């Protein structure tokens, strides 16, 4: 799968997570070089978000070693491996927005799909 430069890589869990051991999570690029990352866990959506500096045309893998995740039932994961990549910067576009007559600050600009899903927000 692909991940955008402004996006985080997300793992959704079926059961609520009780504990995450960052020392048992490894993020590698295609040259097997460890990449520093941060993570956050959204309890409501049961989603782990991995945030890190992405490079274009790069392949990544996240390895969860045994015991990296402990769920609500005290069950721990076995070895897990997830792979994903980024595209070339030329695959993306630029959007310049000129705003006029805005009297109240701060303001928020969102790019949404035809279904109302937020793609970008500044």
mmCIF file of C-alpha atoms in Angstrom:
data_model
loop_
_atom_site.group_PDB
_atom_site.id
_atom_site.type_symbol
_atom_site.label_atom_id
_atom_site.label_comp_id
_atom_site.label_asym_id
_atom_site.label_seq_id
_atom_site.Cartn_x
_atom_site.Cartn_y
_atom_site.Cartn_z
ATOM 1 C CA UNK A 1 0.000 0.000 0.000
ATOM 2 C CA UNK A 2 1.006 3.645 -0.372
ATOM 3 C CA UNK A 3 1.137 6.359 2.248
ATOM 4 C CA UNK A 4 1.094 10.094 1.459
ATOM 5 C CA UNK A 5 3.747 12.498 2.659
ATOM 6 C CA UNK A 6 1.290 14.286 4.941
ATOM 7 C CA UNK A 7 -0.316 11.089 6.211
ATOM 8 C CA UNK A 8 0.485 8.763 9.052
ATOM 9 C CA UNK A 9 0.628 4.999 8.627
ATOM 10 C CA UNK A 10 -2.207 3.432 10.622
ATOM 11 C CA UNK A 11 -2.799 -0.023 12.050
ATOM 12 C CA UNK A 12 -6.339 -0.796 13.166
ATOM 13 C CA UNK A 13 -6.846 -3.332 15.940
ATOM 14 C CA UNK A 14 -9.815 -5.605 16.590
ATOM 15 C CA UNK A 15 -9.511 -5.417 20.371
ATOM 16 C CA UNK A 16 -8.615 -2.440 22.569
ATOM 17 C CA UNK A 17 -4.893 -2.023 23.243
ATOM 18 C CA UNK A 18 -3.674 -1.928 26.831
ATOM 19 C CA UNK A 19 0.076 -1.510 26.286
ATOM 20 C CA UNK A 20 2.490 -0.706 23.446
ATOM 21 C CA UNK A 21 6.229 -1.415 23.821
ATOM 22 C CA UNK A 22 7.975 0.993 21.431
ATOM 23 C CA UNK A 23 11.293 -0.810 21.950
ATOM 24 C CA UNK A 24 9.748 -3.860 20.242
ATOM 25 C CA UNK A 25 8.675 -1.935 17.139
ATOM 26 C CA UNK A 26 11.126 -1.402 14.286
ATOM 27 C CA UNK A 27 10.598 0.867 11.276
ATOM 28 C CA UNK A 28 13.027 0.226 8.409
ATOM 29 C CA UNK A 29 13.489 1.749 4.960
ATOM 30 C CA UNK A 30 14.325 -0.254 1.817
ATOM 31 C CA UNK A 31 18.035 -0.198 2.764
ATOM 32 C CA UNK A 32 17.196 -1.778 6.151
ATOM 33 C CA UNK A 33 18.120 1.434 7.974
ATOM 34 C CA UNK A 34 16.113 2.079 11.143
ATOM 35 C CA UNK A 35 13.923 5.187 10.899
ATOM 36 C CA UNK A 36 12.988 7.182 14.030
ATOM 37 C CA UNK A 37 9.240 7.371 14.581
ATOM 38 C CA UNK A 38 6.571 8.421 17.023
ATOM 39 C CA UNK A 39 3.255 6.714 17.544
ATOM 40 C CA UNK A 40 -0.097 7.523 19.051
ATOM 41 C CA UNK A 41 -3.051 5.324 19.902
ATOM 42 C CA UNK A 42 -6.647 6.381 19.363
ATOM 43 C CA UNK A 43 -8.698 4.333 21.824
ATOM 44 C CA UNK A 44 -12.030 5.247 20.251
ATOM 45 C CA UNK A 45 -11.031 4.136 16.744
ATOM 46 C CA UNK A 46 -8.666 1.409 18.034
ATOM 47 C CA UNK A 47 -5.978 2.685 15.696
ATOM 48 C CA UNK A 48 -2.200 3.028 16.108
ATOM 49 C CA UNK A 49 -0.774 5.905 14.042
ATOM 50 C CA UNK A 50 2.924 5.918 13.126
ATOM 51 C CA UNK A 51 4.445 9.289 12.294
ATOM 52 C CA UNK A 52 7.905 9.671 10.767
ATOM 53 C CA UNK A 53 9.794 11.649 8.122
ATOM 54 C CA UNK A 54 9.012 10.165 4.724
ATOM 55 C CA UNK A 55 11.173 10.212 1.593
ATOM 56 C CA UNK A 56 9.954 9.925 -1.977
ATOM 57 C CA UNK A 57 10.017 6.575 -3.788
ATOM 58 C CA UNK A 58 10.873 4.772 -0.582
ATOM 59 C CA UNK A 59 9.704 1.410 0.704
ATOM 60 C CA UNK A 60 9.183 0.936 4.433
ATOM 61 C CA UNK A 61 8.392 -1.928 6.736
ATOM 62 C CA UNK A 62 7.154 -1.913 10.303
ATOM 63 C CA UNK A 63 8.074 -4.983 12.292
ATOM 64 C CA UNK A 64 6.250 -5.690 15.533
ATOM 65 C CA UNK A 65 8.338 -8.112 17.535
ATOM 66 C CA UNK A 66 6.579 -10.560 19.891
ATOM 67 C CA UNK A 67 5.075 -8.689 22.831
ATOM 68 C CA UNK A 68 5.088 -5.257 21.158
ATOM 69 C CA UNK A 69 1.331 -4.957 21.687
ATOM 70 C CA UNK A 70 -0.731 -6.223 24.599
ATOM 71 C CA UNK A 71 -4.487 -5.984 24.246
ATOM 72 C CA UNK A 72 -7.318 -5.565 26.735
ATOM 73 C CA UNK A 73 -7.452 -9.348 27.293
ATOM 74 C CA UNK A 74 -3.706 -9.470 28.077
ATOM 75 C CA UNK A 75 -3.006 -11.194 24.745
ATOM 76 C CA UNK A 76 0.285 -10.272 23.086
ATOM 77 C CA UNK A 77 1.104 -10.217 19.396
ATOM 78 C CA UNK A 78 3.412 -12.658 17.662
ATOM 79 C CA UNK A 79 5.828 -11.373 14.987
ATOM 80 C CA UNK A 80 4.048 -9.069 12.536
ATOM 81 C CA UNK A 81 5.404 -7.345 9.432
ATOM 82 C CA UNK A 82 3.707 -4.566 7.448
ATOM 83 C CA UNK A 83 5.104 -3.042 4.254
ATOM 84 C CA UNK A 84 4.164 0.172 2.460
ATOM 85 C CA UNK A 85 5.751 2.801 0.242
ATOM 86 C CA UNK A 86 5.715 6.432 -0.842
ATOM 87 C CA UNK A 87 5.440 7.760 -4.372
ATOM 88 C CA UNK A 88 7.503 10.313 -6.234
ATOM 89 C CA UNK A 89 6.863 13.969 -5.384
ATOM 90 C CA UNK A 90 5.948 14.500 -9.048
ATOM 91 C CA UNK A 91 2.909 12.249 -8.485
ATOM 92 C CA UNK A 92 1.468 14.961 -6.244
ATOM 93 C CA UNK A 93 0.216 18.410 -7.168
ATOM 94 C CA UNK A 94 0.239 21.860 -5.641
ATOM 95 C CA UNK A 95 -2.796 23.919 -4.803
ATOM 96 C CA UNK A 96 -2.442 27.651 -4.270
ATOM 97 C CA UNK A 97 -5.334 29.300 -2.446
ATOM 98 C CA UNK A 98 -5.824 33.055 -2.281
ATOM 99 C CA UNK A 99 -8.228 34.190 0.401
ATOM 100 C CA UNK A 100 -9.950 37.573 0.385
ATOM 101 C CA UNK A 101 -12.149 39.483 2.798
ATOM 102 C CA UNK A 102 -11.518 37.278 5.820
ATOM 103 C CA UNK A 103 -12.326 39.344 8.890
ATOM 104 C CA UNK A 104 -11.942 36.748 11.632
ATOM 105 C CA UNK A 105 -8.817 34.829 12.523
ATOM 106 C CA UNK A 106 -7.813 32.067 12.835
ATOM 107 C CA UNK A 107 -9.543 30.417 9.915
ATOM 108 C CA UNK A 108 -9.473 26.823 8.694
ATOM 109 C CA UNK A 109 -9.288 25.649 5.093
ATOM 110 C CA UNK A 110 -10.238 22.057 4.320
ATOM 111 C CA UNK A 111 -10.006 20.050 1.123
ATOM 112 C CA UNK A 112 -12.798 17.484 1.063
ATOM 113 C CA UNK A 113 -13.954 14.706 -1.240
ATOM 114 C CA UNK A 114 -17.392 14.624 -2.813
ATOM 115 C CA UNK A 115 -18.397 12.362 0.101
ATOM 116 C CA UNK A 116 -17.348 14.986 2.663
ATOM 117 C CA UNK A 117 -14.160 13.218 3.819
ATOM 118 C CA UNK A 118 -11.389 15.630 4.815
ATOM 119 C CA UNK A 119 -8.245 15.129 2.709
ATOM 120 C CA UNK A 120 -6.226 18.073 4.037
ATOM 121 C CA UNK A 121 -6.740 20.718 6.685
ATOM 122 C CA UNK A 122 -4.725 23.854 7.423
#
